[in-house]
Short mmCIF file of C-alpha atoms in Angstrom, two decimals:
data_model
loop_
_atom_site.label_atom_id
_atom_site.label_comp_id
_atom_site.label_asym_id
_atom_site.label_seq_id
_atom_site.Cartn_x
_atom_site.Cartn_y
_atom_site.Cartn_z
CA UNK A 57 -27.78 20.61 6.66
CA UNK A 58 -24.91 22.88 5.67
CA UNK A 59 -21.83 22.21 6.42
CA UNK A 60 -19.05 24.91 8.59
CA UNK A 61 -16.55 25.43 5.22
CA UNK A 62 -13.93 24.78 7.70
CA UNK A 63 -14.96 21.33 8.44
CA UNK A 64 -15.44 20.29 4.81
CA UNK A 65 -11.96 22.21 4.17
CA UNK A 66 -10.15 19.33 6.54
CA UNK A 67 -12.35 16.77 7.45
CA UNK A 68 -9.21 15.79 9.84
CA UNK A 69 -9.62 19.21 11.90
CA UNK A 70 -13.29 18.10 12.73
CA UNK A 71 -12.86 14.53 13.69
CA UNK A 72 -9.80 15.33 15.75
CA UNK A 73 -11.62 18.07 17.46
CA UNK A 74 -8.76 20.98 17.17
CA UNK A 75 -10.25 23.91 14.96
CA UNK A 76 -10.72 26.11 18.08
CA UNK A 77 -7.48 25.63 20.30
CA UNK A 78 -6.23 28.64 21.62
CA UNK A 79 -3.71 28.56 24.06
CA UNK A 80 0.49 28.99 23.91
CA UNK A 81 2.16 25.92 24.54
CA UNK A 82 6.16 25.66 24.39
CA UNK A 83 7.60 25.14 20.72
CA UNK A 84 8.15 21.66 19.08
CA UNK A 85 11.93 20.80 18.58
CA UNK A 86 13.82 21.61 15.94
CA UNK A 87 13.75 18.71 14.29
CA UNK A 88 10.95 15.55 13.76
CA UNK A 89 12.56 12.60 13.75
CA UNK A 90 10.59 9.96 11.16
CA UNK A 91 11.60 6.11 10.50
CA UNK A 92 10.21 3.88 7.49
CA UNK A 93 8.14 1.10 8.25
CA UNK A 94 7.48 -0.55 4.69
CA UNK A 95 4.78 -3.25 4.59
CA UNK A 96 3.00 -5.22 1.95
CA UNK A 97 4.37 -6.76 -1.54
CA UNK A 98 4.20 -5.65 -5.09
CA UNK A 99 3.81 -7.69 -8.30
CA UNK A 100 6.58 -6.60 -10.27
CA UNK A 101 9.61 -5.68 -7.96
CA UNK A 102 13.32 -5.43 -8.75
CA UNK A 103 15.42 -7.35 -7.02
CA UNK A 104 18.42 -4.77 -5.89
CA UNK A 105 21.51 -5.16 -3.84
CA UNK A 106 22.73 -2.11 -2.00
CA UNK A 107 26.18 -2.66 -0.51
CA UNK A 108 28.19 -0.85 2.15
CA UNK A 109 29.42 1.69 0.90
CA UNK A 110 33.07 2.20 1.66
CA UNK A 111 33.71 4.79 4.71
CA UNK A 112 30.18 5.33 5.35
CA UNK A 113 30.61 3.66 8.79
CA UNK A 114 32.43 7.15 9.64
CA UNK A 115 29.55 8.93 8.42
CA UNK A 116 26.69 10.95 10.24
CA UNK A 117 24.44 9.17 7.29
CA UNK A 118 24.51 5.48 6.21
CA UNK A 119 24.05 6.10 2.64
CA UNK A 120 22.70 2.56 1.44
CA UNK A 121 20.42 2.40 3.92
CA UNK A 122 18.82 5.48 3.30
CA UNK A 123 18.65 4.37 -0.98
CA UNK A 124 17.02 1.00 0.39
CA UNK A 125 14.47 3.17 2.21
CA UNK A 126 13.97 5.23 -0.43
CA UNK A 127 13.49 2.24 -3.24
CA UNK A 128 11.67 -0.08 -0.75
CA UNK A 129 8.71 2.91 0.10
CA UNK A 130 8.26 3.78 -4.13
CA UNK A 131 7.26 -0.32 -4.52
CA UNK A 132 9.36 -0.66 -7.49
CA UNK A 133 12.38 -2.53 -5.60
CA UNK A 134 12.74 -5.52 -3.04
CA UNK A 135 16.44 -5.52 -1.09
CA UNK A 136 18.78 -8.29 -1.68
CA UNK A 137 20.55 -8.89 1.40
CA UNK A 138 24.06 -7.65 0.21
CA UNK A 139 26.50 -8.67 3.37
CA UNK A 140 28.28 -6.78 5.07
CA UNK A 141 32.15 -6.46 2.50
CA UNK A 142 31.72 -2.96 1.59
CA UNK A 143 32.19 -2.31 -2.46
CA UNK A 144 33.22 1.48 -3.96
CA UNK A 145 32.41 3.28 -7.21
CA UNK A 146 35.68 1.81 -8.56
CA UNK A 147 35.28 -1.65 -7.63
CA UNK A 148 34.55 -4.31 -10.25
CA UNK A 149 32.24 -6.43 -9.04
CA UNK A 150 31.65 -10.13 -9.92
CA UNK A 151 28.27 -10.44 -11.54
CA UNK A 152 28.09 -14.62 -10.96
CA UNK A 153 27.71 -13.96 -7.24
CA UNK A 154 25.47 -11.27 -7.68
CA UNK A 155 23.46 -13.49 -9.91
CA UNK A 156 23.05 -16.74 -7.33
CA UNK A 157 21.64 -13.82 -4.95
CA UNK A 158 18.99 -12.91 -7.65
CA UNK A 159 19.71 -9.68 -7.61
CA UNK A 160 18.80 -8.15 -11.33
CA UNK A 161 21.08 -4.80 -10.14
CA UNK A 162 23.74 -3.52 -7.71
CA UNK A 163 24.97 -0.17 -6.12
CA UNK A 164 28.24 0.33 -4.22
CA UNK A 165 30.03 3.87 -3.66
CA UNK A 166 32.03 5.50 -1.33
CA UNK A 167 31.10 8.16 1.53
CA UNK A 168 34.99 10.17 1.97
CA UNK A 169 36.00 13.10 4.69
CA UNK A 170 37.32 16.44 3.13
CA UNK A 171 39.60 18.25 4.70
CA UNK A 172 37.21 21.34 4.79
CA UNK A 173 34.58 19.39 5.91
CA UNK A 174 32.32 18.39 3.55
CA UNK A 175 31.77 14.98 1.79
CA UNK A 176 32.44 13.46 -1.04
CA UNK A 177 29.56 10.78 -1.93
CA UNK A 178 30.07 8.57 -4.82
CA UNK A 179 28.23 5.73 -6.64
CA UNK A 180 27.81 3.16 -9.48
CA UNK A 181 25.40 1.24 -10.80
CA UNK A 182 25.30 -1.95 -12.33
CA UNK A 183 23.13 -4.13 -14.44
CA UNK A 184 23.57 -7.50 -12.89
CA UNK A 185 21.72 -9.85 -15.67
CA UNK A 186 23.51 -7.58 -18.90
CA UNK A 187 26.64 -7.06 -16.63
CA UNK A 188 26.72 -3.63 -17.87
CA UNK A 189 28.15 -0.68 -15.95
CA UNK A 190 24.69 2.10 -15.82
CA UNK A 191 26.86 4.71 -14.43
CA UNK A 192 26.85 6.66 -11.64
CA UNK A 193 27.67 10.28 -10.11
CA UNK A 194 29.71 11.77 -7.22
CA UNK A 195 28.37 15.06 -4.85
CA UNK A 196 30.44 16.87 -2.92
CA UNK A 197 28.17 18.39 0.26
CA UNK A 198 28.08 19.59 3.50
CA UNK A 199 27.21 17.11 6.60
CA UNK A 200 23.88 18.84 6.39
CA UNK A 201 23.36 17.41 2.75
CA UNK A 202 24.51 13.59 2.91
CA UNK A 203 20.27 12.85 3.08
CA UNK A 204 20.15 15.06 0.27
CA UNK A 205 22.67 13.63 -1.62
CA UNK A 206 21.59 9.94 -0.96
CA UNK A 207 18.15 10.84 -2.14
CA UNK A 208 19.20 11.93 -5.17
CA UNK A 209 21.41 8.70 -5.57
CA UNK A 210 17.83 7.28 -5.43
CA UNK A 211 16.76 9.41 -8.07
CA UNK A 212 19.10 8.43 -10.39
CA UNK A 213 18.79 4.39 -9.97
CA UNK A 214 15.16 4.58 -9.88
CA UNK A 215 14.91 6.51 -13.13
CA UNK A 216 17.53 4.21 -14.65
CA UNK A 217 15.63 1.07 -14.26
CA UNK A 218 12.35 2.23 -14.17
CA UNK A 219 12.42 4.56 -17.41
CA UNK A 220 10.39 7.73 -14.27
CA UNK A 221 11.83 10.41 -12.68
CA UNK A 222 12.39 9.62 -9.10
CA UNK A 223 10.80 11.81 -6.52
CA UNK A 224 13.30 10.98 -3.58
CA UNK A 225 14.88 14.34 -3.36
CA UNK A 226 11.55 16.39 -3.29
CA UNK A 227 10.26 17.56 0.04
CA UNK A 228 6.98 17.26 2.00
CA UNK A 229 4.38 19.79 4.11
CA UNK A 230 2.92 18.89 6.64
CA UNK A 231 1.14 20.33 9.99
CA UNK A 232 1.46 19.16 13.74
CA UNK A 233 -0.51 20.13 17.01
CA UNK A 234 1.21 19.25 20.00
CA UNK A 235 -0.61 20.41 23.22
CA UNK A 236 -1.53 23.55 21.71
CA UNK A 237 1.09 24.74 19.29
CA UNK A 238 0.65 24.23 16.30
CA UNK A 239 3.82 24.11 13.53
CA UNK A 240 3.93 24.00 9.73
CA UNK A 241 7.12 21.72 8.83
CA UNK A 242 8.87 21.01 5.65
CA UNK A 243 10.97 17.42 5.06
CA UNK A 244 12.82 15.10 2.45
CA UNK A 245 10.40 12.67 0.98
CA UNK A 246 10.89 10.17 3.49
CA UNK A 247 9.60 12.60 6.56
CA UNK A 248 13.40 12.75 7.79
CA UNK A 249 15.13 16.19 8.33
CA UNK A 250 12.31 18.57 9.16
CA UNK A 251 12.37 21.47 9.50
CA UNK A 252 10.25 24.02 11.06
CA UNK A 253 8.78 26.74 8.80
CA UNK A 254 5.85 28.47 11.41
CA UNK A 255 5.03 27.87 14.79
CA UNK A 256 1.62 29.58 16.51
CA UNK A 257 -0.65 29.10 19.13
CA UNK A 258 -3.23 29.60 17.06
CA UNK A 259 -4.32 26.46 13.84
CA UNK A 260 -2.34 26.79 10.80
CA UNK A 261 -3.85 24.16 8.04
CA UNK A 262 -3.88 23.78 4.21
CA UNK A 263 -0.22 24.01 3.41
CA UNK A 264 0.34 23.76 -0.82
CA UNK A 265 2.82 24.27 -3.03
CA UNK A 266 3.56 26.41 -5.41
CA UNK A 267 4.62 24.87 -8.67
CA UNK A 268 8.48 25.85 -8.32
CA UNK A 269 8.88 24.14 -5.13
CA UNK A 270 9.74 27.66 -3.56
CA UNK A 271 7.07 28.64 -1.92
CA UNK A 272 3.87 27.65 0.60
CA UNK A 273 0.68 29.27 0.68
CA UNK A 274 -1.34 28.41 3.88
CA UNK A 275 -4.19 29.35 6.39
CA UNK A 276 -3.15 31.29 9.69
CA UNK A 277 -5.82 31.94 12.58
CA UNK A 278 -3.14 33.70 13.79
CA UNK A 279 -5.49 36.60 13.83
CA UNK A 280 -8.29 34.94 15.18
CA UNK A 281 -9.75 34.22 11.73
CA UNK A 282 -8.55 32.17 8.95
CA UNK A 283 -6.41 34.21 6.64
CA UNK A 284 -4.01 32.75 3.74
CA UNK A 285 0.03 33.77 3.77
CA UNK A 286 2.26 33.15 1.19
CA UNK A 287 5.80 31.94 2.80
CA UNK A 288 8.97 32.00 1.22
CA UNK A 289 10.54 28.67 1.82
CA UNK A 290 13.95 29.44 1.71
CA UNK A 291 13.76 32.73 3.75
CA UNK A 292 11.44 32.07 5.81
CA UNK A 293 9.93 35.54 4.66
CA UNK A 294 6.19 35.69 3.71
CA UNK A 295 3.49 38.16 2.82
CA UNK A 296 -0.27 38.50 3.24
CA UNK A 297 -2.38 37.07 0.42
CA UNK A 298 -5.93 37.35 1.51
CA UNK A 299 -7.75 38.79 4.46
CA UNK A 300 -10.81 40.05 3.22
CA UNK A 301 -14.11 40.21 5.68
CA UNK A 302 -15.15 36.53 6.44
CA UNK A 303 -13.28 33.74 5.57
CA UNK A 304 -10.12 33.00 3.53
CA UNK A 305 -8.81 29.57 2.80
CA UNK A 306 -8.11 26.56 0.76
CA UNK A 307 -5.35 28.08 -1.29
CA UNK A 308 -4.26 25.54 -4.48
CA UNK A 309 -1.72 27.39 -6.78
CA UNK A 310 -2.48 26.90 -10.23
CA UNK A 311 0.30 25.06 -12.34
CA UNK A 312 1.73 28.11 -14.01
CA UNK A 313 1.97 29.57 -10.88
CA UNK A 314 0.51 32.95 -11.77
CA UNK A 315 -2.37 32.54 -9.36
CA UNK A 316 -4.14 30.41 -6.63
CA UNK A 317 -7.95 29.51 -6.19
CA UNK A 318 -9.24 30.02 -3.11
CA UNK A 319 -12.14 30.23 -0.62
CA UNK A 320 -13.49 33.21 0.27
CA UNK A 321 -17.03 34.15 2.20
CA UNK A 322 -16.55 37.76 1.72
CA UNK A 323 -19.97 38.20 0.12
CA UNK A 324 -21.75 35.83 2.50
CA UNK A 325 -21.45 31.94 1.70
CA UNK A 326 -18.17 30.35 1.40
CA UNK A 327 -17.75 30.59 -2.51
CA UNK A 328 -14.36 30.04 -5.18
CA UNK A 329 -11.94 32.68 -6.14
CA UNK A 330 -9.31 33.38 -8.16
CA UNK A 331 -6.17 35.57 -6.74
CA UNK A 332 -3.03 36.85 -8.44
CA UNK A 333 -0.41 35.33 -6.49
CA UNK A 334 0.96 39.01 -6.55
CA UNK A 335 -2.32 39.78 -4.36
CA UNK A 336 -5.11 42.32 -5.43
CA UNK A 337 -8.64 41.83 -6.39
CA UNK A 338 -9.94 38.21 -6.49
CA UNK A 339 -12.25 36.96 -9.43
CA UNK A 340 -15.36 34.94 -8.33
CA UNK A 341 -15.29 31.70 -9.74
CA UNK A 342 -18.82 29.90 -8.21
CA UNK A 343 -22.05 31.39 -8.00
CA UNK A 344 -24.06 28.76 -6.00
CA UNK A 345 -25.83 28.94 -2.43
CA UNK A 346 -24.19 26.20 -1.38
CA UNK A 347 -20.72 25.69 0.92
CA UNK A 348 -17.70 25.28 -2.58
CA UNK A 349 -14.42 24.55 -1.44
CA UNK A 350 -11.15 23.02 -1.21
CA UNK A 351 -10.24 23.47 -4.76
CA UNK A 352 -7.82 20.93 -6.74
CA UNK A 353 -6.14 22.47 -10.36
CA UNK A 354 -6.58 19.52 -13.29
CA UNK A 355 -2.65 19.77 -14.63
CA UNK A 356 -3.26 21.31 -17.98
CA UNK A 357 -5.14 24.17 -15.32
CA UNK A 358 -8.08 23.86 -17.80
CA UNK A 359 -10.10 22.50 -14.72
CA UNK A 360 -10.53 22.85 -11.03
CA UNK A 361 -12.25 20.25 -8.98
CA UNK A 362 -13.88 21.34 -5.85
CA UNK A 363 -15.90 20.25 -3.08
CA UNK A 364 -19.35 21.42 -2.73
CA UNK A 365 -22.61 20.22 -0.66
CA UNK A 366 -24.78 21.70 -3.10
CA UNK A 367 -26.58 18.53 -3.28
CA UNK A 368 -27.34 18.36 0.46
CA UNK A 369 -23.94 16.38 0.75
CA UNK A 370 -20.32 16.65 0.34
CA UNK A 371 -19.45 15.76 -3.01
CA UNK A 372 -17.01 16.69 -5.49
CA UNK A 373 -17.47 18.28 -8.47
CA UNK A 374 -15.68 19.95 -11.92
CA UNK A 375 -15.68 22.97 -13.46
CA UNK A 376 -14.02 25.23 -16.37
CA UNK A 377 -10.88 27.03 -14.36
CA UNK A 378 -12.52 30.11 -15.56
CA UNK A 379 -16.17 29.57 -13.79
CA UNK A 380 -18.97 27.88 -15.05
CA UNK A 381 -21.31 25.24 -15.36
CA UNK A 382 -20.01 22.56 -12.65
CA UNK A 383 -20.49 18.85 -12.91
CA UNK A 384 -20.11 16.18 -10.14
CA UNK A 385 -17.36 13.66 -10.46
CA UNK A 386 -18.10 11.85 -7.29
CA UNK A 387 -20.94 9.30 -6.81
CA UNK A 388 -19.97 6.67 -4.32
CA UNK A 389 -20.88 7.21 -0.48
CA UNK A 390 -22.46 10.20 0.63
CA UNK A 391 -19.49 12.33 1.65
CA UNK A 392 -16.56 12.87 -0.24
CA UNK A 393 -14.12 15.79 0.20
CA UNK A 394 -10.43 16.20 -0.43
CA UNK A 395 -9.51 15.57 -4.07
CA UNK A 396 -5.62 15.80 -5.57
CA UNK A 397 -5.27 15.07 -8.94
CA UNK A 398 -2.32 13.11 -10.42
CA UNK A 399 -0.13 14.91 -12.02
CA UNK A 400 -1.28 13.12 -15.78
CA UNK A 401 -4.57 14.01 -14.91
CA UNK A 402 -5.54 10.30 -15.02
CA UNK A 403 -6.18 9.75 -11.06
CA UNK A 404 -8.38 11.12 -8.50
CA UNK A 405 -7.84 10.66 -4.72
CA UNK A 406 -10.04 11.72 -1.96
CA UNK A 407 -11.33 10.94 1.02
CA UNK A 408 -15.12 9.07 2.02
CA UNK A 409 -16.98 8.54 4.82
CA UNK A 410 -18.12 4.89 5.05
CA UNK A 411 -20.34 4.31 8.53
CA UNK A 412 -18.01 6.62 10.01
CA UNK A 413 -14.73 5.94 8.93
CA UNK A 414 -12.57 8.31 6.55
CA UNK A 415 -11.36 6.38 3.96
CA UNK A 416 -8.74 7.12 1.08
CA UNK A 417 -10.34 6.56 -2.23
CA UNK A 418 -8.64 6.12 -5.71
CA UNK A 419 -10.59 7.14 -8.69
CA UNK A 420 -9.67 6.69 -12.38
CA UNK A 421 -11.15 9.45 -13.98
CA UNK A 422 -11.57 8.54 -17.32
CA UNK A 423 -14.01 5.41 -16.19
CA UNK A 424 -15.04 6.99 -12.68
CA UNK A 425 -14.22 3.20 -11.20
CA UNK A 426 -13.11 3.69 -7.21
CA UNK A 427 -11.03 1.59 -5.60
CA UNK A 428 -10.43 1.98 -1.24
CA UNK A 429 -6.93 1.26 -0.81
CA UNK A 430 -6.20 1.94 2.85
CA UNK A 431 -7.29 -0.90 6.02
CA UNK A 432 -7.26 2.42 8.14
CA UNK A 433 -10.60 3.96 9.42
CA UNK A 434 -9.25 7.79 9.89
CA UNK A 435 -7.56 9.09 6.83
CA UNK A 436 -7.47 12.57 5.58
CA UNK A 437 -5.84 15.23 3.04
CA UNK A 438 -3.98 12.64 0.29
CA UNK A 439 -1.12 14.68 -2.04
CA UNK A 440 0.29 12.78 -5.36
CA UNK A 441 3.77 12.61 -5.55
CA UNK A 442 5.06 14.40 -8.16
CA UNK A 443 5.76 11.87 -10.67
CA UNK A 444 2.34 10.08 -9.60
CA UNK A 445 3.52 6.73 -8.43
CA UNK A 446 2.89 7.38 -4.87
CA UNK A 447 0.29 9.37 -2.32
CA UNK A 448 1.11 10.82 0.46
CA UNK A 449 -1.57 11.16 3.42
CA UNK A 450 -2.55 11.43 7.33
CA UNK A 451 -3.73 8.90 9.14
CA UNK A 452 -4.19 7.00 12.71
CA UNK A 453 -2.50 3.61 12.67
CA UNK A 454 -2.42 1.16 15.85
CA UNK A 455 -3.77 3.85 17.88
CA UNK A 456 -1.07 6.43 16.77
CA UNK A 457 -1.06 9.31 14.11
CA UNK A 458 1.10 8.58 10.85
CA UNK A 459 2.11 10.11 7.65
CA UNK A 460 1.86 7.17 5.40
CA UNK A 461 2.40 7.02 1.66
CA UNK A 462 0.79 4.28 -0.80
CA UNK A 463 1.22 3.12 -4.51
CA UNK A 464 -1.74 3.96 -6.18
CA UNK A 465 -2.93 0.33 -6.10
CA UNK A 466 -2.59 -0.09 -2.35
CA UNK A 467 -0.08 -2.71 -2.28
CA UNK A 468 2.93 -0.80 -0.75
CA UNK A 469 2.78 1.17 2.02
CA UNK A 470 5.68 2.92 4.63
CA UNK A 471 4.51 4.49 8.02
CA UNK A 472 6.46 7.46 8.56
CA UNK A 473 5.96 7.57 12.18
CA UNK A 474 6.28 11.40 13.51
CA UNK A 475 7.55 12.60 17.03
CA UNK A 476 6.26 15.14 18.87
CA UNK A 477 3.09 15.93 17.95
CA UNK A 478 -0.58 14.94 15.70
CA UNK A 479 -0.07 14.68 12.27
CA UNK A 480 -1.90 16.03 9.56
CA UNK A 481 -2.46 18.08 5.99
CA UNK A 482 0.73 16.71 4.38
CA UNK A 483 1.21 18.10 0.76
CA UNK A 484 3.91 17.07 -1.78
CA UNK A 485 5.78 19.31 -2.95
CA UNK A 486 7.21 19.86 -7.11
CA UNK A 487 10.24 18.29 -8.73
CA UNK A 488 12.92 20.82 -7.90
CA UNK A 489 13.74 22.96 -10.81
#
C-alpha cells in the first residue's frame, strides 16, 4: 500500500492526528519556558564542582546552575555538591578540600552590575588532581545574554577536559501545536529562551538548518498546500523557495550550503530534487514509482539518504548526491523513516515501528549493527548535535510531550519539558560561525 508522502515525511504528524487542522486559535506566548530533568548514569563521568559564583544571587541568571545543566545533559560530567561559600575568578582555591570531595575539576567566577546595564560574567577553571589553573574568560552582555554567556562558559570547560567542541551555545528548532496554532520556535541548547520565529493557523513542519546557523528552511500550508520558505533567522525576513504544482517538502540543506534536496510531486509521485538555495529550476534526483522522501545529506555531501517504500515498506535507503543507483541501508523492522546522520558520518539515527510503537534507533553505519536506545513508545524526528555526542528528538513521556536529548549509547538522557503546546520536529542547529 503506498504511503501519503506527508505521513512518511513526519511519522509524528500521523500518529498525533494534526496534518489537517485548520482553524485560528490565539498565539502561543512569547516565550517557552523548558527545565532539565537529567536521568540515568554514564561510565566515564567527571566529577566537577561548580561553585556560587560571586554576585550571581543579584542576577536574573544563576550562572552555575545553568553550566551544571549544561554538563550534566552532554553525560560527560557528574556535580560535586560545592556548598553554598561563593568563590570568584580571582580566588585561589585550596585543592586538598576539593580533593576529599572527589572532585577531579572546579569553576568559580563572578556575575557583576555595570553601570550601563549590562554584565560582566567571569570564570576560571581549575584542574583539581594537577592543581593547575586551565584558564578562563570574562563576557561583557546584556541581561538578555547572561544564558548565552553561561553556555558558552560550558563550551569552554567541556572542550577543556574533554579534548570536543562543546555544543552548549548552539540553538534548537522545533514546532508546537497548541489548540490550533501552530508556531516554529528557535532556543539555546537546553530548550530555554525561545523564541518565536512563525506562527499560523495552518501546519508548519520540517524545520532544518542551513549550515551557517543563519537560516531555516521549512514547510508552510499556509496556502493550503505544503510549500517550503526559506526564513532569515535573525530578521525574521524569508522568501519563497518552492511552490511548484503538487507537493513541496522535506527541505535538508546540503553542507556547503549552496543548495537543499527536497520533495517535490510536481510530475506526479512524490520524487527527490535538488534546488539552488537562490531558487530556480530544481534537478530530479530519483526516478522510481515509489513514495522517496525525507532526505538526509552524508557530511562530505557525497551522499543523501532518503526514505522510500519502494519495497512495499518504509525503508531507508542511499544514493550518489547527484542521482543514481540507490541502495537500502535499513533492514531491521518493517518501517523505518527519519534518518540524521552524525556529523562524522559514522552514525545513523531513525525512527522504527515495533508492534506499534515509534522507536529511536541508532545505527553504526560502517557495520549496520542497531541499537534502540529510548524506553519510550512514541518517538519521532531525531537531529545530531553538532559535535555528535548527543541527539535531540520528540517524544511522549509519562503521558506528556517532551523534547528529550540522549548520548548516543542511551545512557543519559534530560527531558526538556515544554509549555504551552505539543512538541515536535526539533532540529539542531550548526556551530555558530
Amino acid at each position: 500500500m503506498k504511503l501519503d508522502p506527508r505521513v512518511v515525511l513526519s511519522p509524528g504528524l500521523r500518529r498525533r492526528g494534526l496534518i489537517v487542522a485548520m482553524a485560528a486559535a490565539p498565539s502561543l506566548p512569547a516565550l517557552a519556558q523548558f527545565r532539565v530533568e537529567v536521568s540515568g548514569v554514564g561510565l566515564t563521568q567527571l566529577p566537577i564542582a561548580l561553585v556560587p559564583f560571586r554576585g550571581e544571587g543579584a542576577s536574573p541568571q544563576k550562572i552555575s546552575a545553568i553550566i551544571r545543566a549544561d554538563l550534566e545533559r552532554s553525560g560527560r560530567f557528574r556535580a560535586v555538591e560545592p556548598g553554598a561559600d561563593a568563590m570568584d575568578e580571582t580566588t585561589r582555591p585550596d585543592m586538598s578540600v576539593w580533593r576529599q570531595k572527589s572532585a577531579d575539576s572546579l569553576v568559580g567566577g563572578s556575575v557583576t552590575l555595570l553601570p550601563d546595564g549590562r554584565f560582566d560574567v567571569r570564570f576560571r577553571l581549575w584542574d583539581v588532581v594537577r592543581n593547575q589553573d586551565l584558564g578562563g574568560q570574562g563576557y561583557v552582555v546584556p541581561r538578555a545574554d547572561l544564558r548565552l554567556a553561561a553556555h558558552k562558559i560550558s563550551d569552554y570547560i567541556y572542550e577543556k577536559l574533554t579534548g570536543e567542541k562543546g555544543v552548549f551555545s548552539t540553538r534548537l528548532a522545533y514546532i508546537t501545536k497548541s489548540g490550533t496554532r501552530y508556531s516554529l520556535w528557535v532556543a539555546d541548547s537546553d530548550g530555554e529562551n525561545a523564541q518565536a520565529a512563525l506562527g499560523s493557523p495552518e501546519p508548519i513542519i520540517s524545520p532544518s538548518w542551513s549550515p551557517d546557523g543563519l537560516q531555516l528552511a521549512y514547510v508552510s500550508f499556509e496556502s493550503r498546500k505544503p510549500v517550503i520558505y526559506v526564513h532569515d533567522v535573525s530578521t525574521g525576513r524569508r522568501r519563497l523557495l518552492a511552490n511548484f504544482r503538487g507537493s513541496n517538502s522535506a527541505p535538508t540543506w546540503s553542507p556547503d550550503g549552496r543548495n537543499l534536496a527536497v520533495t517535490l510531486s510536481r510530475d506526479g509521485g512524490s520524487q527527490l530534487y535538488l534546488i539552488s538555495a537562490n531558487g530556480g529550476e530544481p534537478r530530479r534526483l530519483t526516478q522510481s514509482q515509489s513514495i522517496d522522501t525525507e532526505p538526509a545529506f552524508s557530511p562530505d555531501g557525497s551522499s543523501i539518504y532518503f526514505v522510500s517504500d519502494r519495497g512495499g515498506a518504509p525503508q531507508i535507503y542511499r544514493m550518489p548526491a547527484s542521482g543514481g543507483p540507490a541502495q537500502r541501508v535499513s533492514f531491521s523492522g518493517n518501517y523505518n523513516v527519519s534518518p540524521s546522520v552524525s556529523p562524522d558520518g559514522r552514525w545513523l539515527a531513525y525512527i522504527s515501528r515495533t508492534g506499534g510503537a515509534f522507536k529511536l534507533q541508532v545505527m553504526e553505519i560502517a557495520s549496520g549493527n542497531v541499537a534502540s536506545i529510548t524506553d519510550t513508545t512514541d518517538d519521532e524526528n531525531p537531529s545530531f548535535a553538532p559535535n555528535g555526542k548527543l541527539i535531540v528528538y520528540a517524544t511522549r513521556q509519562g503521558g506528556r510531550e517532551a523534547l528529550m536529548t540522549t548520548t548516543l549509547d542511551g545512557k543519559i538522557k534530560a527531558r526538556l519539558a515544554g509549555q504551552g503546546g505539543e512538541l515536535r520536529e526539533p532540529s539542531w542547529g550548526p556551530f555558530q560561525r
